[in-house]
XYZ file of C-alpha atoms in Angstrom:
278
model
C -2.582 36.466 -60.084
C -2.681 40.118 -61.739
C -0.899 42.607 -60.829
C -3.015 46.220 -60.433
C -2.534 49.562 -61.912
C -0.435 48.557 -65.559
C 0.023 51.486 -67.896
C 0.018 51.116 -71.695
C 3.536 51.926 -72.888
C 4.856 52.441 -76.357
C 8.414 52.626 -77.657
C 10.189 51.855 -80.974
C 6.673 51.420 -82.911
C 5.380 48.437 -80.012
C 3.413 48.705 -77.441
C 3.260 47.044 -74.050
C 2.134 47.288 -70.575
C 4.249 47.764 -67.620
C 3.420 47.191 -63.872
C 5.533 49.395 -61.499
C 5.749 48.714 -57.506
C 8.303 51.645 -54.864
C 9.971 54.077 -56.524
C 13.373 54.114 -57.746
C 15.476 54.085 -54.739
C 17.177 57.329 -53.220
C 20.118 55.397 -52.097
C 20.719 53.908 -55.965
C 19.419 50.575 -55.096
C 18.771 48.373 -58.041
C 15.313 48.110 -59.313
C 14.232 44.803 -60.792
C 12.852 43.809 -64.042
C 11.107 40.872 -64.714
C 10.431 39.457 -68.224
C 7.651 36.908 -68.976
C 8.125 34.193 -71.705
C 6.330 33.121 -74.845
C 2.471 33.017 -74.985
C 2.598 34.063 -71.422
C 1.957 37.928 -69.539
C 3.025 39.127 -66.062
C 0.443 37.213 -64.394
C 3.160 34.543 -63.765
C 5.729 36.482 -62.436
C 3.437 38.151 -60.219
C 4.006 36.725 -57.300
C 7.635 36.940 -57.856
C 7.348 40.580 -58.217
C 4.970 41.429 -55.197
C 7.379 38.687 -53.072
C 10.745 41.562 -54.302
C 8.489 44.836 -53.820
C 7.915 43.706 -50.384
C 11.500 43.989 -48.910
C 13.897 41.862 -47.342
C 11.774 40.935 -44.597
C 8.914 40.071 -46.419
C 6.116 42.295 -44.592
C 3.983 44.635 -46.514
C 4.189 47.244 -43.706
C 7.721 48.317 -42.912
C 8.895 49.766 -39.744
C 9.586 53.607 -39.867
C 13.310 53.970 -41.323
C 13.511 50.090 -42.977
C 13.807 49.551 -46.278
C 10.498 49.684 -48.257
C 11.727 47.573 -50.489
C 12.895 47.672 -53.912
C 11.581 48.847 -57.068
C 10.325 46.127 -59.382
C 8.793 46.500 -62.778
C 6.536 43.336 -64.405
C 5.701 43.847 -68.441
C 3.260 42.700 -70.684
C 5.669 42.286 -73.731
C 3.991 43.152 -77.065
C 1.464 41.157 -78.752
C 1.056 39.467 -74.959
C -0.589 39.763 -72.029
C -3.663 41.549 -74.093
C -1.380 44.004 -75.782
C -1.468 44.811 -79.465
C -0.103 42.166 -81.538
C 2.971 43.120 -83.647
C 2.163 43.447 -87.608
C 5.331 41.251 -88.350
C 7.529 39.282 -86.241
C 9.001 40.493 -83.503
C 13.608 39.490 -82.665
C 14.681 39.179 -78.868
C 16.973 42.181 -79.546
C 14.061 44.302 -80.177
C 11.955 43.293 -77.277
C 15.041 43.986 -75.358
C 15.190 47.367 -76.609
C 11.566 48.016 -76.068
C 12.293 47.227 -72.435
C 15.491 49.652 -72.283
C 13.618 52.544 -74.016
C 10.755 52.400 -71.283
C 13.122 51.772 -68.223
C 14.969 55.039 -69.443
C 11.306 57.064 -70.059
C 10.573 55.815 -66.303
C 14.003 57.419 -64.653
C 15.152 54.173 -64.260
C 18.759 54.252 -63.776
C 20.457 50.786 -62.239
C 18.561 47.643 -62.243
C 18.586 43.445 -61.944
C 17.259 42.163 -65.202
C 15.222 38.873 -64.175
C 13.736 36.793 -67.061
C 11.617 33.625 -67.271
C 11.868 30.577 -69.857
C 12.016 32.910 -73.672
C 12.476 35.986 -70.902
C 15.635 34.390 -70.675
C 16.706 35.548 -73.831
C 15.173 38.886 -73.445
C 17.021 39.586 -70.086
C 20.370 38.772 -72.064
C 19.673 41.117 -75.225
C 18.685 43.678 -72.556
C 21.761 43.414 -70.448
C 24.341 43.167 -73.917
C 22.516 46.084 -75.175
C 22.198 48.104 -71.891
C 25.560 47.343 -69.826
C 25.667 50.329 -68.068
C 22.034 50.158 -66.657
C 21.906 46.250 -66.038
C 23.993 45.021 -63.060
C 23.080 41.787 -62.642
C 20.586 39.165 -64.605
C 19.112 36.379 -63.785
C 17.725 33.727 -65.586
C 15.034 31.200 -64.676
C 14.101 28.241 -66.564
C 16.572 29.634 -69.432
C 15.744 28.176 -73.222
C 16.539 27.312 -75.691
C 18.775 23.658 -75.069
C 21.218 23.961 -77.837
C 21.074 19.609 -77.683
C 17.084 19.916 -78.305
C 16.473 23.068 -80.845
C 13.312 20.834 -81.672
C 9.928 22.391 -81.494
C 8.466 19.092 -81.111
C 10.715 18.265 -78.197
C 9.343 21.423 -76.546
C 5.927 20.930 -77.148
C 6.341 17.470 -75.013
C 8.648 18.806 -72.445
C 6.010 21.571 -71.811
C 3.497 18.815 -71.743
C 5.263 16.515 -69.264
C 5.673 19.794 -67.312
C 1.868 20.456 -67.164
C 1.029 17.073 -65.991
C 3.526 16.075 -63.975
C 5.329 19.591 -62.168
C 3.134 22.069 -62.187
C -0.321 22.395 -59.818
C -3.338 23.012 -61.504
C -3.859 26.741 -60.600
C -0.134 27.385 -62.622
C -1.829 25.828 -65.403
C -4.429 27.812 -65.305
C -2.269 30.795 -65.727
C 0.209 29.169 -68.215
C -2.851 28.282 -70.363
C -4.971 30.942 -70.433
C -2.321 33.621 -71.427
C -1.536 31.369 -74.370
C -5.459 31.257 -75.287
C -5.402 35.481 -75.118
C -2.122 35.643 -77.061
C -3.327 33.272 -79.821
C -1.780 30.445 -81.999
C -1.066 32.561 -84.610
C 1.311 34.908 -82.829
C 2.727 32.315 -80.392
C 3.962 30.351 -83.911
C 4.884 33.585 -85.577
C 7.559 33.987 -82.720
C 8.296 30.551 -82.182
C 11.136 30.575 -84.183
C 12.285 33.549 -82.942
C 12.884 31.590 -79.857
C 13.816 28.239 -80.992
C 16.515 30.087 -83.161
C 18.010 32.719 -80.122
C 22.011 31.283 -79.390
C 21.500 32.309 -75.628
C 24.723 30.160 -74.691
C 26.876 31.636 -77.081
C 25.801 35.255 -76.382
C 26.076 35.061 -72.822
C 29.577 34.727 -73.489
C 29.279 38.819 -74.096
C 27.528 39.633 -70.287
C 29.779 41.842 -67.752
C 27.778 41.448 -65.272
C 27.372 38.203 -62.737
C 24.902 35.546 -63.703
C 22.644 33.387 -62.127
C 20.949 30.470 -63.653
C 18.218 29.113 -61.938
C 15.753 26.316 -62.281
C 12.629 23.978 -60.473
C 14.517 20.411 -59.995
C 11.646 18.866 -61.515
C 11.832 21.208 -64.738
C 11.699 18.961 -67.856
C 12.053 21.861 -70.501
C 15.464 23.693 -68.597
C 17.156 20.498 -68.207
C 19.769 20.908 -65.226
C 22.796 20.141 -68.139
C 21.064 22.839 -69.934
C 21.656 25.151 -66.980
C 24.756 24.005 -65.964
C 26.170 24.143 -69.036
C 24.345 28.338 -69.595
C 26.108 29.406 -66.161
C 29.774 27.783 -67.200
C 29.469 30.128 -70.370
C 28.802 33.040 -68.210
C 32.468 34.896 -67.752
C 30.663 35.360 -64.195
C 28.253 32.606 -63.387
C 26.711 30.797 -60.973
C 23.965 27.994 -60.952
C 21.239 27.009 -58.361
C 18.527 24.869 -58.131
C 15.003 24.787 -56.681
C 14.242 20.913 -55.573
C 10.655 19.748 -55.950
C 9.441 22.431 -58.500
C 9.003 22.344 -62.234
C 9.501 25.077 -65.120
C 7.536 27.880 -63.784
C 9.814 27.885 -60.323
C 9.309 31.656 -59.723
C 5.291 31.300 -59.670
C 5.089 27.941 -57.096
C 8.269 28.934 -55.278
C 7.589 32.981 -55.396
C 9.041 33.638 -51.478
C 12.121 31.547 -51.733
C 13.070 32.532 -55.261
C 12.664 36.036 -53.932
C 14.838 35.340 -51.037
C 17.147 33.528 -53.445
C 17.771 36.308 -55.692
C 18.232 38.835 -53.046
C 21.181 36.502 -51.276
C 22.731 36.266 -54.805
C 22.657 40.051 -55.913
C 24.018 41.055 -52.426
C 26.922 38.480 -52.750
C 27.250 39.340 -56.213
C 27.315 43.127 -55.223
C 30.280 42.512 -52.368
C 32.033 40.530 -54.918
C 32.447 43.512 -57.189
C 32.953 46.012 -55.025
C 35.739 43.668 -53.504
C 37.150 43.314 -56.948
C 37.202 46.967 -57.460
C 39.033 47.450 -54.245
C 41.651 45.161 -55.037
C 41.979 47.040 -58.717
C 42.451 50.811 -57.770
């Protein structure tokens, strides 16, 4: 699935593409950002995105006075997705940053940061380096397993995934992002992923946490994820039975649902906190 209507963004000497559904909400309502993994684009996360754009209820059409739903931004990270390849390798902190600088061009002032598989990674950089427009993240699929920092393990984990979790019209996707973003950039920031400490610098997040993974995911083992949301100073782990790595594109509705249970609990938790502080 694509998503319709992307605009070509640059910021900090890269350029991407961003897809933007509702405005920014009146009331202050987060907006939420998702963030695509290696080799891939939005398409994956589409479904995701048009499933969170859609509102609580899940209708297109809303009823006169019900919330339209929320804002939701998809990217096309540079060098993906179709989008001008880098000249040099690329670090998660500067993706992140690329993602802050075009949030901020956009208006956009409070959001969810939601990241897939390497978006993982991105959606912690972006909420360490943007605390005070992040609220919440979320993390799907998270990599890399600091037990299995082998590129060789990954390339059969993702293999087991294709044939064994994942229908054929997800591999379609998968696969024919990685074909458009070539071999030689996928290696070029291979290591960039392989090397990225995401359990030790979630340790630095404010804001609550939620791990999730597909309970048929070979590449985010559940210990993995377990293990990523007990490092969180406020984390919390779920699971999504009978799906594999790319969860958010076979299981788009009840992620969606998911997410927005979470962030509301999340969002009484805090404000309960704060009560009991002042």
């Amino acid at each position: 699935m694509r998503l319709a209507g992307g605009a070509a963004v640059t910021a900090n000497g890269l350029t991407g593409r961003v897809y933007s559904s509702n405005a920014p909400s009146a009331a202050g309502e987060p907006a939420y950002v998702l963030l695509h993994g290696i080799g891939v684009s939005h398409r994956y996360l589409a479904r995701l995105h048009v499933e969170l754009a859609q509102g609580a209820d899940g209708q297109g059409q809303q009823a006169e006075g019900a919330d339209q739903g929320a804002a939701v931004y998809s990217f096309d990270l540079p060098g993906f997705g179709g989008t001008p390849r880098p000249g040099r390798q690329v670090t998660v902190g500067e993706y992140a940053a690329f993602v802050a600088a075009v949030l901020a061009e956009r208006g956009v002032e409070s959001c969810i940061a939601v990241g897939h598989s390497m978006g993982a990674q991105f959606a912690v950089e972006f909420s360490l380096q943007a605390p005070g427009l992040v609220i919440r993240t979320v993390l799907m699929g998270p990599v890399v397993d600091s037990a299995r920092r082998s590129a060789a393990w990954h390339v059969l984990a993702l293999t087991r995934d294709a044939l064994f979790s994942e229908p054929p019209s997800t591999n379609a996707v998968v696969f024919t992002d990685y074909f458009r973003a070539g071999m030689r950039w996928y290696l070029t920031e291979l290591p960039v992923m392989m090397q990225y400490p995401l359990d030790v610098r979630i340790r630095g997040l404010g804001q609550p946490v939620l791990v999730l993974r597909g309970g048929r995911d070979p590449i985010a083992r559940r210990p993995w994820c377990e293990h990523v949301s007990a490092q969180a100073p406020d984390g919390a782990f779920a699971e999504m039975p009978g799906h594999g790595h790319v969860v958010q594109e076979t299981a788009a509705g009840d992620v969606a649902r998911l997410i927005r249970r979470w962030a509301g609990t999340a969002a009484e938790g805090s404000a309960a906190a704060g009560g009991s502080t002042a």
